[in-house]
């Protein structure tokens, strides 16, 4: 019996220490969050009650042994009953507070229901500001800047060359030089004035928004550049298993040399996104903090019309970026284009769904209307796919825009080793010219699993395997916004 009493007391001490520690932590870190502070107070109350219960038992056990242990146990139970009464009173207030929070969320959902028509989530989805990356959202007569994304019109382009695949391995240095010379990587990277690219997009009306007007020169400097993050330019093998119409050309089964790129509207697109996101938030001041990045712009209002025009311009600008990268790289190589495929995956479109006109936002999602071609990349070590949409209405005629991350950039820098990445590249026959550790293949989902999960959304027409890859070198990490 003595050993049982000692063990009971020891376990109670451990329990008491844990409960009080957690309670104090919740009280100190709860800030103005009433729910957190109430949980902390509940834990401390439990701990205090157990302390009153435990102290007389411990004293009795240490002084008179078991003679007074039973009496101390009875007194402790009385104290505990009072403590538990206080505990359940606090629990009631926590329930009331949670009910209020749910009510506010329900009200917010009701407000959104007035504008939102439907939504869908793609198999590569992961956390993002506002709408998740891989999210598709259809709304009525409104546009949500953060549901388009910060890199407006981030997109893909694949060009099939008229050269045999063997040329890539026989003249490796020429292909490296073409990539290194004909585009620019890194935050803020661009071309000096004597090397700036020419394209009709720069002759368009850049006064559609004050942001595009003041950033026109910046946009011209960065025209034809790739930027940073997960943007890339790479050569590889395009394998066609059966006759398929790719772009304007019917390709026969076989292996082709192809150039694949991923980038968007660069610094100007980011400026547009951030400016109109702030405008949207100021026009929706009653949204709770958790939903501020889903603030919208009415398309009948001046701000909404400005953003829409600026977004369209950024779409054409991003397309011009890819067109110039591919044209200059091919010219340097002395190659011709057989055909190409391209698509946005950070954009908003006016579409018809369920018999009504809506604005469909695809943030990290690819349009997949019936018969429409698109590109779904994997990682620097895994294949990309040319796909043909099936027009699945349940997915708002969309599919994934890639494999999707399973590891944040910060976690990649902490957990991964360059040697492991290099070994994986070698194993897969990929030569990497430059890239940050935060873009290692291990940070992405299995692209094959993603493609298997969207068999009802797209058909695969061809598979691209990267062989020579260029991304932005390691850069100082920017604060996320």
Tab-separated table of C-alpha atoms in Angstrom:
chain	number	residue	atom	x	y	z
A	1	UNK	CA	0.000	0.000	0.000
A	2	UNK	CA	2.883	2.372	0.762
A	3	UNK	CA	4.404	1.822	-2.685
A	4	UNK	CA	0.972	2.401	-4.312
A	5	UNK	CA	0.569	5.690	-2.418
A	6	UNK	CA	4.072	6.811	-3.403
A	7	UNK	CA	3.452	5.994	-7.080
A	8	UNK	CA	0.098	7.834	-7.035
A	9	UNK	CA	1.786	10.899	-5.568
A	10	UNK	CA	4.689	10.846	-8.068
A	11	UNK	CA	2.361	10.571	-11.075
A	12	UNK	CA	0.169	13.349	-9.709
A	13	UNK	CA	3.220	15.605	-9.369
A	14	UNK	CA	4.136	14.980	-13.020
A	15	UNK	CA	0.547	15.613	-14.131
A	16	UNK	CA	0.307	18.787	-12.032
A	17	UNK	CA	3.591	20.154	-13.423
A	18	UNK	CA	2.495	19.528	-17.029
A	19	UNK	CA	-0.961	21.080	-16.621
A	20	UNK	CA	0.317	24.198	-14.868
A	21	UNK	CA	3.154	24.658	-17.381
A	22	UNK	CA	0.758	24.452	-20.352
A	23	UNK	CA	-1.735	26.730	-18.632
A	24	UNK	CA	0.854	29.407	-17.916
A	25	UNK	CA	2.129	29.155	-21.513
A	26	UNK	CA	-1.386	29.667	-22.909
A	27	UNK	CA	-1.980	32.626	-20.587
A	28	UNK	CA	1.299	34.274	-21.564
A	29	UNK	CA	1.023	33.688	-25.332
A	30	UNK	CA	-2.729	34.092	-25.711
A	31	UNK	CA	-2.440	37.857	-26.140
A	32	UNK	CA	-5.860	39.275	-26.936
A	33	UNK	CA	-7.241	35.912	-27.996
A	34	UNK	CA	-9.908	35.297	-25.335
A	35	UNK	CA	-10.296	31.644	-26.238
A	36	UNK	CA	-6.597	30.894	-25.710
A	37	UNK	CA	-6.521	32.790	-22.419
A	38	UNK	CA	-9.603	30.976	-21.132
A	39	UNK	CA	-8.029	27.612	-21.981
A	40	UNK	CA	-4.927	28.702	-20.069
A	41	UNK	CA	-7.013	29.759	-17.074
A	42	UNK	CA	-8.809	26.412	-17.146
A	43	UNK	CA	-5.506	24.530	-17.077
A	44	UNK	CA	-4.155	26.637	-14.209
A	45	UNK	CA	-7.419	26.098	-12.309
A	46	UNK	CA	-7.086	22.346	-12.704
A	47	UNK	CA	-3.493	22.565	-11.558
A	48	UNK	CA	-4.387	24.662	-8.519
A	49	UNK	CA	-7.093	22.202	-7.539
A	50	UNK	CA	-4.696	19.293	-7.842
A	51	UNK	CA	-2.126	21.202	-5.811
A	52	UNK	CA	-4.602	21.543	-2.933
A	53	UNK	CA	-5.379	17.865	-3.378
A	54	UNK	CA	-1.768	16.772	-3.565
A	55	UNK	CA	-0.132	18.834	-0.785
A	56	UNK	CA	-1.993	17.315	2.198
A	57	UNK	CA	-1.466	13.827	0.776
A	58	UNK	CA	2.253	14.403	0.342
A	59	UNK	CA	2.625	15.863	3.849
A	60	UNK	CA	0.689	12.975	5.379
A	61	UNK	CA	2.744	10.427	3.484
A	62	UNK	CA	6.083	12.005	4.449
A	63	UNK	CA	5.301	12.587	8.157
A	64	UNK	CA	2.896	10.004	9.524
A	65	UNK	CA	2.914	7.517	6.694
A	66	UNK	CA	-0.425	5.908	5.912
A	67	UNK	CA	-2.172	6.856	9.175
A	68	UNK	CA	-3.456	10.194	7.900
A	69	UNK	CA	-3.193	9.430	4.139
A	70	UNK	CA	-6.851	8.358	3.845
A	71	UNK	CA	-8.090	11.476	5.660
A	72	UNK	CA	-5.906	13.679	3.453
A	73	UNK	CA	-7.317	11.923	0.390
A	74	UNK	CA	-10.881	12.778	1.505
A	75	UNK	CA	-9.997	16.454	2.072
A	76	UNK	CA	-8.322	16.538	-1.337
A	77	UNK	CA	-11.445	15.208	-3.056
A	78	UNK	CA	-13.517	18.013	-1.491
A	79	UNK	CA	-11.076	20.630	-2.800
A	80	UNK	CA	-11.100	18.958	-6.234
A	81	UNK	CA	-14.907	19.093	-6.422
A	82	UNK	CA	-14.785	22.872	-5.902
A	83	UNK	CA	-12.034	23.199	-8.503
A	84	UNK	CA	-13.955	21.155	-11.060
A	85	UNK	CA	-17.013	23.374	-10.571
A	86	UNK	CA	-14.906	26.400	-11.501
A	87	UNK	CA	-13.420	24.419	-14.401
A	88	UNK	CA	-16.819	23.645	-15.904
A	89	UNK	CA	-17.961	27.252	-15.524
A	90	UNK	CA	-14.905	28.322	-17.555
A	91	UNK	CA	-15.587	25.537	-20.067
A	92	UNK	CA	-19.094	26.960	-20.593
A	93	UNK	CA	-17.652	30.393	-21.414
A	94	UNK	CA	-15.188	28.838	-23.853
A	95	UNK	CA	-18.119	27.089	-25.548
A	96	UNK	CA	-20.017	30.395	-25.734
A	97	UNK	CA	-16.981	32.125	-27.242
A	98	UNK	CA	-16.503	29.337	-29.811
A	99	UNK	CA	-20.167	29.569	-30.730
A	100	UNK	CA	-19.748	33.311	-31.350
A	101	UNK	CA	-16.695	32.684	-33.543
A	102	UNK	CA	-18.597	30.062	-35.545
A	103	UNK	CA	-21.424	32.515	-35.979
A	104	UNK	CA	-19.043	35.146	-37.361
A	105	UNK	CA	-17.559	32.614	-39.735
A	106	UNK	CA	-21.015	31.604	-40.845
A	107	UNK	CA	-21.920	35.230	-41.452
A	108	UNK	CA	-18.739	35.720	-43.472
A	109	UNK	CA	-19.537	32.588	-45.479
A	110	UNK	CA	-22.999	34.017	-46.130
A	111	UNK	CA	-21.467	37.271	-47.373
A	112	UNK	CA	-19.185	35.336	-49.710
A	113	UNK	CA	-22.096	33.237	-50.897
A	114	UNK	CA	-23.559	36.417	-52.353
A	115	UNK	CA	-20.577	36.692	-54.743
A	116	UNK	CA	-19.063	33.189	-54.887
A	117	UNK	CA	-20.634	30.661	-57.221
A	118	UNK	CA	-18.440	27.558	-56.940
A	119	UNK	CA	-14.974	26.356	-56.057
A	120	UNK	CA	-12.661	23.407	-56.674
A	121	UNK	CA	-9.302	22.198	-55.367
A	122	UNK	CA	-6.721	20.509	-57.601
A	123	UNK	CA	-4.632	17.474	-56.521
A	124	UNK	CA	-1.437	19.552	-56.247
A	125	UNK	CA	-3.059	21.995	-53.798
A	126	UNK	CA	-1.132	23.418	-50.875
A	127	UNK	CA	-1.280	26.409	-48.551
A	128	UNK	CA	-1.269	29.870	-50.086
A	129	UNK	CA	-2.346	33.366	-49.148
A	130	UNK	CA	-6.062	33.910	-49.702
A	131	UNK	CA	-7.022	31.141	-52.102
A	132	UNK	CA	-4.848	28.000	-51.707
A	133	UNK	CA	-2.372	27.320	-54.497
A	134	UNK	CA	-4.178	24.819	-56.666
A	135	UNK	CA	-7.501	26.503	-55.908
A	136	UNK	CA	-10.180	27.437	-58.448
A	137	UNK	CA	-12.904	29.912	-57.493
A	138	UNK	CA	-15.821	31.212	-59.557
A	139	UNK	CA	-17.412	34.483	-58.395
A	140	UNK	CA	-20.121	36.757	-59.726
A	141	UNK	CA	-19.040	40.098	-61.196
A	142	UNK	CA	-16.004	40.495	-58.951
A	143	UNK	CA	-12.293	39.769	-59.044
A	144	UNK	CA	-10.094	38.800	-56.081
A	145	UNK	CA	-6.443	39.851	-56.631
A	146	UNK	CA	-5.040	37.309	-54.172
A	147	UNK	CA	-7.094	34.556	-55.848
A	148	UNK	CA	-5.208	35.341	-59.061
A	149	UNK	CA	-1.884	35.373	-57.249
A	150	UNK	CA	1.059	37.715	-56.780
A	151	UNK	CA	2.787	36.521	-59.958
A	152	UNK	CA	-0.013	37.438	-62.360
A	153	UNK	CA	-0.086	35.218	-65.472
A	154	UNK	CA	2.631	32.874	-64.274
A	155	UNK	CA	2.655	30.416	-67.155
A	156	UNK	CA	4.289	27.586	-69.095
A	157	UNK	CA	5.584	27.256	-72.659
A	158	UNK	CA	7.023	24.213	-74.431
A	159	UNK	CA	8.601	24.433	-77.894
A	160	UNK	CA	9.477	21.393	-80.013
A	161	UNK	CA	12.714	21.950	-81.981
A	162	UNK	CA	13.561	20.674	-85.439
A	163	UNK	CA	16.842	19.235	-84.093
A	164	UNK	CA	17.385	15.590	-83.128
A	165	UNK	CA	17.576	14.865	-79.399
A	166	UNK	CA	21.154	13.635	-79.799
A	167	UNK	CA	22.304	17.188	-80.565
A	168	UNK	CA	21.710	18.127	-76.893
A	169	UNK	CA	24.332	15.639	-75.739
A	170	UNK	CA	26.753	16.119	-78.629
A	171	UNK	CA	26.855	19.922	-78.357
A	172	UNK	CA	26.145	20.416	-74.658
A	173	UNK	CA	28.152	23.644	-74.331
A	174	UNK	CA	26.152	25.360	-77.080
A	175	UNK	CA	22.885	24.631	-75.270
A	176	UNK	CA	24.295	25.855	-71.965
A	177	UNK	CA	25.498	29.067	-73.603
A	178	UNK	CA	22.102	29.640	-75.233
A	179	UNK	CA	20.270	29.472	-71.899
A	180	UNK	CA	22.856	31.494	-69.980
A	181	UNK	CA	23.032	34.238	-72.625
A	182	UNK	CA	19.427	34.599	-73.760
A	183	UNK	CA	17.519	34.990	-70.492
A	184	UNK	CA	18.156	36.296	-66.980
A	185	UNK	CA	17.538	34.681	-63.607
A	186	UNK	CA	17.241	36.156	-60.137
A	187	UNK	CA	15.202	38.705	-58.250
A	188	UNK	CA	15.154	41.988	-60.191
A	189	UNK	CA	17.171	40.517	-63.068
A	190	UNK	CA	16.786	42.024	-66.527
A	191	UNK	CA	18.604	43.338	-69.594
A	192	UNK	CA	20.644	46.503	-69.877
A	193	UNK	CA	19.436	49.141	-72.336
A	194	UNK	CA	21.625	48.052	-75.234
A	195	UNK	CA	20.396	44.473	-74.889
A	196	UNK	CA	16.710	45.079	-74.173
A	197	UNK	CA	14.220	42.911	-76.021
A	198	UNK	CA	11.709	44.256	-78.536
A	199	UNK	CA	8.090	43.115	-78.656
A	200	UNK	CA	4.754	44.711	-79.659
A	201	UNK	CA	3.480	44.309	-76.088
A	202	UNK	CA	5.585	47.339	-75.102
A	203	UNK	CA	3.693	49.439	-77.668
A	204	UNK	CA	0.348	48.717	-76.022
A	205	UNK	CA	-1.462	51.153	-73.712
A	206	UNK	CA	0.374	50.968	-70.386
A	207	UNK	CA	-1.821	53.745	-68.976
A	208	UNK	CA	-4.629	51.321	-68.165
A	209	UNK	CA	-3.496	51.568	-64.536
A	210	UNK	CA	-1.233	53.996	-62.657
A	211	UNK	CA	0.846	50.989	-61.568
A	212	UNK	CA	1.504	49.737	-65.101
A	213	UNK	CA	2.232	53.289	-66.236
A	214	UNK	CA	4.946	53.994	-63.654
A	215	UNK	CA	6.449	50.496	-64.027
A	216	UNK	CA	6.591	50.380	-67.831
A	217	UNK	CA	10.362	50.914	-67.968
A	218	UNK	CA	10.920	48.247	-65.315
A	219	UNK	CA	8.764	45.877	-67.372
A	220	UNK	CA	10.754	46.619	-70.522
A	221	UNK	CA	14.039	45.959	-68.715
A	222	UNK	CA	12.744	42.564	-67.509
A	223	UNK	CA	11.089	41.589	-70.797
A	224	UNK	CA	12.444	38.180	-71.844
A	225	UNK	CA	13.786	37.343	-68.371
A	226	UNK	CA	12.892	34.420	-66.123
A	227	UNK	CA	13.212	35.722	-62.551
A	228	UNK	CA	13.530	33.630	-59.415
A	229	UNK	CA	11.612	31.218	-57.208
A	230	UNK	CA	10.379	28.137	-59.056
A	231	UNK	CA	10.904	29.641	-62.520
A	232	UNK	CA	13.090	27.697	-64.918
A	233	UNK	CA	14.288	27.139	-68.475
A	234	UNK	CA	15.252	23.607	-69.448
A	235	UNK	CA	15.984	21.360	-72.398
A	236	UNK	CA	14.817	17.783	-72.441
A	237	UNK	CA	13.256	14.847	-74.227
A	238	UNK	CA	9.628	15.035	-75.320
A	239	UNK	CA	8.334	11.489	-75.753
A	240	UNK	CA	5.200	10.957	-77.849
A	241	UNK	CA	3.736	7.462	-77.429
A	242	UNK	CA	0.982	7.715	-80.066
A	243	UNK	CA	0.116	10.151	-82.864
A	244	UNK	CA	-0.946	13.412	-81.234
A	245	UNK	CA	-1.784	16.896	-82.406
A	246	UNK	CA	0.482	19.254	-80.433
A	247	UNK	CA	-0.276	22.862	-81.263
A	248	UNK	CA	-0.705	23.112	-85.029
A	249	UNK	CA	1.299	19.989	-85.843
A	250	UNK	CA	0.515	16.281	-85.791
A	251	UNK	CA	3.485	14.605	-84.127
A	252	UNK	CA	4.252	10.974	-84.855
A	253	UNK	CA	5.413	8.638	-82.054
A	254	UNK	CA	9.041	9.167	-81.074
A	255	UNK	CA	11.437	11.317	-79.060
A	256	UNK	CA	11.852	15.029	-79.760
A	257	UNK	CA	14.171	17.738	-78.466
A	258	UNK	CA	12.110	20.353	-76.593
A	259	UNK	CA	12.573	23.583	-74.640
A	260	UNK	CA	10.377	24.172	-71.561
A	261	UNK	CA	10.048	27.404	-69.565
A	262	UNK	CA	8.144	28.601	-66.514
A	263	UNK	CA	7.864	32.269	-65.504
A	264	UNK	CA	5.352	35.105	-65.237
A	265	UNK	CA	4.924	38.865	-65.315
A	266	UNK	CA	8.003	39.575	-63.187
A	267	UNK	CA	8.270	42.660	-60.961
A	268	UNK	CA	5.549	44.694	-62.638
A	269	UNK	CA	2.990	41.937	-62.200
A	270	UNK	CA	3.864	41.739	-58.517
A	271	UNK	CA	3.430	45.502	-58.131
A	272	UNK	CA	0.001	45.313	-59.769
A	273	UNK	CA	-1.035	42.406	-57.541
A	274	UNK	CA	0.064	44.009	-54.278
A	275	UNK	CA	-1.387	47.441	-55.087
A	276	UNK	CA	-4.841	46.153	-55.998
A	277	UNK	CA	-4.841	43.658	-53.134
A	278	UNK	CA	-4.424	46.619	-50.776
A	279	UNK	CA	-7.187	48.477	-52.633
A	280	UNK	CA	-9.485	45.468	-52.257
A	281	UNK	CA	-8.773	45.209	-48.528
A	282	UNK	CA	-9.527	48.891	-48.035
A	283	UNK	CA	-12.853	48.446	-49.853
A	284	UNK	CA	-13.771	45.435	-47.678
A	285	UNK	CA	-12.847	46.766	-44.208
A	286	UNK	CA	-15.221	44.515	-42.254
A	287	UNK	CA	-13.584	41.260	-43.303
A	288	UNK	CA	-11.849	39.432	-40.412
A	289	UNK	CA	-8.067	39.141	-40.569
A	290	UNK	CA	-8.281	35.483	-41.614
A	291	UNK	CA	-10.139	36.462	-44.804
A	292	UNK	CA	-8.568	39.812	-45.669
A	293	UNK	CA	-6.635	38.301	-48.548
A	294	UNK	CA	-9.904	37.222	-50.125
A	295	UNK	CA	-11.029	40.834	-50.423
A	296	UNK	CA	-12.608	41.502	-53.816
A	297	UNK	CA	-13.010	44.298	-56.326
A	298	UNK	CA	-16.401	44.896	-57.917
A	299	UNK	CA	-15.986	44.760	-61.694
A	300	UNK	CA	-18.490	47.601	-62.036
A	301	UNK	CA	-16.209	49.827	-59.948
A	302	UNK	CA	-13.199	51.849	-61.055
A	303	UNK	CA	-10.672	49.788	-59.068
A	304	UNK	CA	-12.068	46.504	-60.420
A	305	UNK	CA	-11.946	47.719	-64.014
A	306	UNK	CA	-8.389	49.035	-63.557
A	307	UNK	CA	-7.198	45.741	-62.095
A	308	UNK	CA	-8.907	43.723	-64.826
A	309	UNK	CA	-7.261	45.788	-67.574
A	310	UNK	CA	-3.864	45.617	-65.826
A	311	UNK	CA	-4.201	41.847	-65.328
A	312	UNK	CA	-4.948	41.355	-69.034
A	313	UNK	CA	-1.913	43.454	-69.954
A	314	UNK	CA	0.256	41.411	-67.574
A	315	UNK	CA	-1.050	38.260	-69.259
A	316	UNK	CA	0.109	39.454	-72.670
A	317	UNK	CA	3.388	40.655	-71.169
A	318	UNK	CA	4.068	37.259	-69.539
A	319	UNK	CA	3.296	35.519	-72.842
A	320	UNK	CA	5.754	37.860	-74.568
A	321	UNK	CA	8.422	36.930	-72.002
A	322	UNK	CA	8.198	33.266	-72.947
A	323	UNK	CA	7.962	33.998	-76.663
A	324	UNK	CA	11.184	36.023	-76.508
A	325	UNK	CA	13.067	33.506	-74.368
A	326	UNK	CA	12.257	30.727	-76.805
A	327	UNK	CA	12.874	32.805	-79.937
A	328	UNK	CA	16.292	34.033	-78.775
A	329	UNK	CA	17.434	30.623	-77.492
A	330	UNK	CA	16.435	28.942	-80.766
A	331	UNK	CA	18.103	31.655	-82.840
A	332	UNK	CA	21.354	31.223	-80.910
A	333	UNK	CA	21.220	27.474	-81.568
A	334	UNK	CA	20.299	27.885	-85.218
A	335	UNK	CA	17.136	25.859	-84.616
A	336	UNK	CA	13.553	26.226	-85.849
A	337	UNK	CA	10.291	25.665	-84.030
A	338	UNK	CA	8.141	22.726	-85.093
A	339	UNK	CA	5.264	23.598	-82.746
A	340	UNK	CA	4.598	24.907	-79.260
A	341	UNK	CA	2.086	24.737	-76.370
A	342	UNK	CA	1.531	27.380	-73.680
A	343	UNK	CA	-0.879	28.277	-70.866
A	344	UNK	CA	-1.424	30.609	-67.911
A	345	UNK	CA	-1.960	29.152	-64.457
A	346	UNK	CA	-2.324	32.328	-62.322
A	347	UNK	CA	-5.156	34.255	-63.901
A	348	UNK	CA	-8.877	35.032	-63.973
A	349	UNK	CA	-11.188	34.377	-66.926
A	350	UNK	CA	-14.758	35.313	-67.811
A	351	UNK	CA	-16.496	31.972	-68.351
A	352	UNK	CA	-19.917	30.358	-68.387
A	353	UNK	CA	-20.695	27.685	-65.795
A	354	UNK	CA	-24.030	26.318	-64.618
A	355	UNK	CA	-25.796	28.622	-67.028
A	356	UNK	CA	-24.370	31.866	-65.639
A	357	UNK	CA	-21.466	34.161	-66.443
A	358	UNK	CA	-18.787	34.072	-63.730
A	359	UNK	CA	-15.185	35.126	-63.123
A	360	UNK	CA	-13.098	31.976	-62.694
A	361	UNK	CA	-9.882	32.447	-60.708
A	362	UNK	CA	-7.205	29.809	-61.169
A	363	UNK	CA	-4.371	30.271	-58.699
A	364	UNK	CA	-1.876	27.579	-59.530
A	365	UNK	CA	-4.389	25.706	-61.691
A	366	UNK	CA	-4.427	25.022	-65.434
A	367	UNK	CA	-7.426	25.605	-67.732
A	368	UNK	CA	-8.657	22.191	-68.942
A	369	UNK	CA	-11.661	22.840	-71.152
A	370	UNK	CA	-12.540	19.984	-73.495
A	371	UNK	CA	-9.792	19.701	-76.116
A	372	UNK	CA	-7.630	22.475	-74.645
A	373	UNK	CA	-3.901	21.764	-74.361
A	374	UNK	CA	-1.800	22.631	-71.345
A	375	UNK	CA	1.446	21.767	-69.562
A	376	UNK	CA	1.758	20.231	-66.084
A	377	UNK	CA	5.404	20.204	-64.872
A	378	UNK	CA	6.877	18.070	-62.113
A	379	UNK	CA	10.276	18.935	-60.624
A	380	UNK	CA	13.786	19.253	-62.049
A	381	UNK	CA	14.075	15.443	-61.752
A	382	UNK	CA	10.575	14.357	-62.705
A	383	UNK	CA	8.604	14.588	-65.941
A	384	UNK	CA	6.282	17.279	-67.209
A	385	UNK	CA	3.211	16.400	-69.246
A	386	UNK	CA	1.427	17.893	-72.218
A	387	UNK	CA	-2.232	17.343	-71.408
A	388	UNK	CA	-5.563	17.731	-73.168
A	389	UNK	CA	-8.517	18.863	-71.069
A	390	UNK	CA	-11.698	16.829	-70.721
A	391	UNK	CA	-13.892	19.759	-69.685
A	392	UNK	CA	-14.868	18.364	-66.272
A	393	UNK	CA	-17.457	20.780	-64.881
A	394	UNK	CA	-17.037	19.539	-61.313
A	395	UNK	CA	-13.455	20.870	-61.445
A	396	UNK	CA	-14.557	24.051	-63.240
A	397	UNK	CA	-12.723	22.739	-66.319
A	398	UNK	CA	-9.349	22.858	-64.555
A	399	UNK	CA	-6.418	20.626	-63.607
A	400	UNK	CA	-3.256	20.955	-61.533
A	401	UNK	CA	-0.457	23.348	-62.509
A	402	UNK	CA	2.341	21.098	-61.301
A	403	UNK	CA	3.253	18.623	-58.577
A	404	UNK	CA	2.664	20.966	-55.634
A	405	UNK	CA	4.993	21.539	-52.700
A	406	UNK	CA	5.128	19.325	-49.634
A	407	UNK	CA	7.908	21.307	-47.955
A	408	UNK	CA	8.226	25.035	-47.399
A	409	UNK	CA	11.265	26.930	-48.600
A	410	UNK	CA	12.417	27.587	-45.038
A	411	UNK	CA	12.095	23.888	-44.171
A	412	UNK	CA	14.042	22.932	-47.305
A	413	UNK	CA	16.993	25.110	-46.300
A	414	UNK	CA	16.916	23.640	-42.783
A	415	UNK	CA	16.455	19.971	-43.616
A	416	UNK	CA	17.959	19.236	-47.039
A	417	UNK	CA	21.552	18.791	-48.113
A	418	UNK	CA	23.034	19.826	-51.441
A	419	UNK	CA	24.834	16.474	-51.721
A	420	UNK	CA	21.520	14.586	-51.559
A	421	UNK	CA	20.055	16.799	-54.270
A	422	UNK	CA	23.106	16.326	-56.487
A	423	UNK	CA	22.923	12.548	-56.073
A	424	UNK	CA	19.272	12.520	-57.115
A	425	UNK	CA	20.013	14.655	-60.173
A	426	UNK	CA	22.805	12.324	-61.242
A	427	UNK	CA	20.592	9.289	-60.734
A	428	UNK	CA	17.977	10.810	-63.055
A	429	UNK	CA	20.435	11.971	-65.725
A	430	UNK	CA	19.814	15.685	-65.164
A	431	UNK	CA	22.494	18.377	-65.414
A	432	UNK	CA	21.683	21.382	-63.221
A	433	UNK	CA	23.287	24.707	-64.131
A	434	UNK	CA	21.981	26.513	-61.050
A	435	UNK	CA	19.141	26.369	-58.520
A	436	UNK	CA	18.478	26.967	-54.848
A	437	UNK	CA	18.102	24.134	-52.364
A	438	UNK	CA	14.508	25.270	-51.833
A	439	UNK	CA	13.726	23.944	-55.329
A	440	UNK	CA	15.200	20.472	-54.732
A	441	UNK	CA	13.068	17.629	-56.145
A	442	UNK	CA	12.311	16.445	-52.612
A	443	UNK	CA	10.168	19.514	-51.832
A	444	UNK	CA	7.520	18.436	-54.366
A	445	UNK	CA	4.787	15.806	-54.382
A	446	UNK	CA	5.054	12.744	-56.604
A	447	UNK	CA	3.914	14.062	-60.004
A	448	UNK	CA	2.765	10.566	-61.030
A	449	UNK	CA	0.379	10.430	-58.054
A	450	UNK	CA	-0.910	13.908	-58.950
A	451	UNK	CA	-1.533	12.868	-62.559
A	452	UNK	CA	-3.249	9.665	-61.456
A	453	UNK	CA	-5.569	11.731	-59.250
A	454	UNK	CA	-6.719	13.817	-62.217
A	455	UNK	CA	-7.357	11.155	-64.834
A	456	UNK	CA	-10.935	12.400	-65.054
A	457	UNK	CA	-9.729	15.952	-65.771
A	458	UNK	CA	-7.105	15.487	-68.527
A	459	UNK	CA	-5.576	13.043	-70.987
A	460	UNK	CA	-1.777	12.832	-71.308
A	461	UNK	CA	-0.546	13.396	-74.887
A	462	UNK	CA	3.226	13.508	-74.342
A	463	UNK	CA	5.835	13.314	-71.581
A	464	UNK	CA	8.801	15.683	-71.199
A	465	UNK	CA	11.888	14.609	-69.232
A	466	UNK	CA	14.323	17.364	-68.225
A	467	UNK	CA	17.983	16.914	-69.092
A	468	UNK	CA	19.572	20.388	-68.804
A	469	UNK	CA	18.028	22.713	-66.186
A	470	UNK	CA	18.607	26.336	-65.261
A	471	UNK	CA	16.957	28.101	-62.304
A	472	UNK	CA	17.840	31.076	-60.158
A	473	UNK	CA	20.866	30.486	-57.922
A	474	UNK	CA	20.482	30.678	-54.139
A	475	UNK	CA	19.188	34.116	-53.211
A	476	UNK	CA	18.495	35.932	-49.932
A	477	UNK	CA	15.008	34.885	-48.923
A	478	UNK	CA	12.350	37.562	-49.200
A	479	UNK	CA	9.732	38.163	-46.564
A	480	UNK	CA	6.478	36.588	-47.724
A	481	UNK	CA	3.523	38.886	-48.176
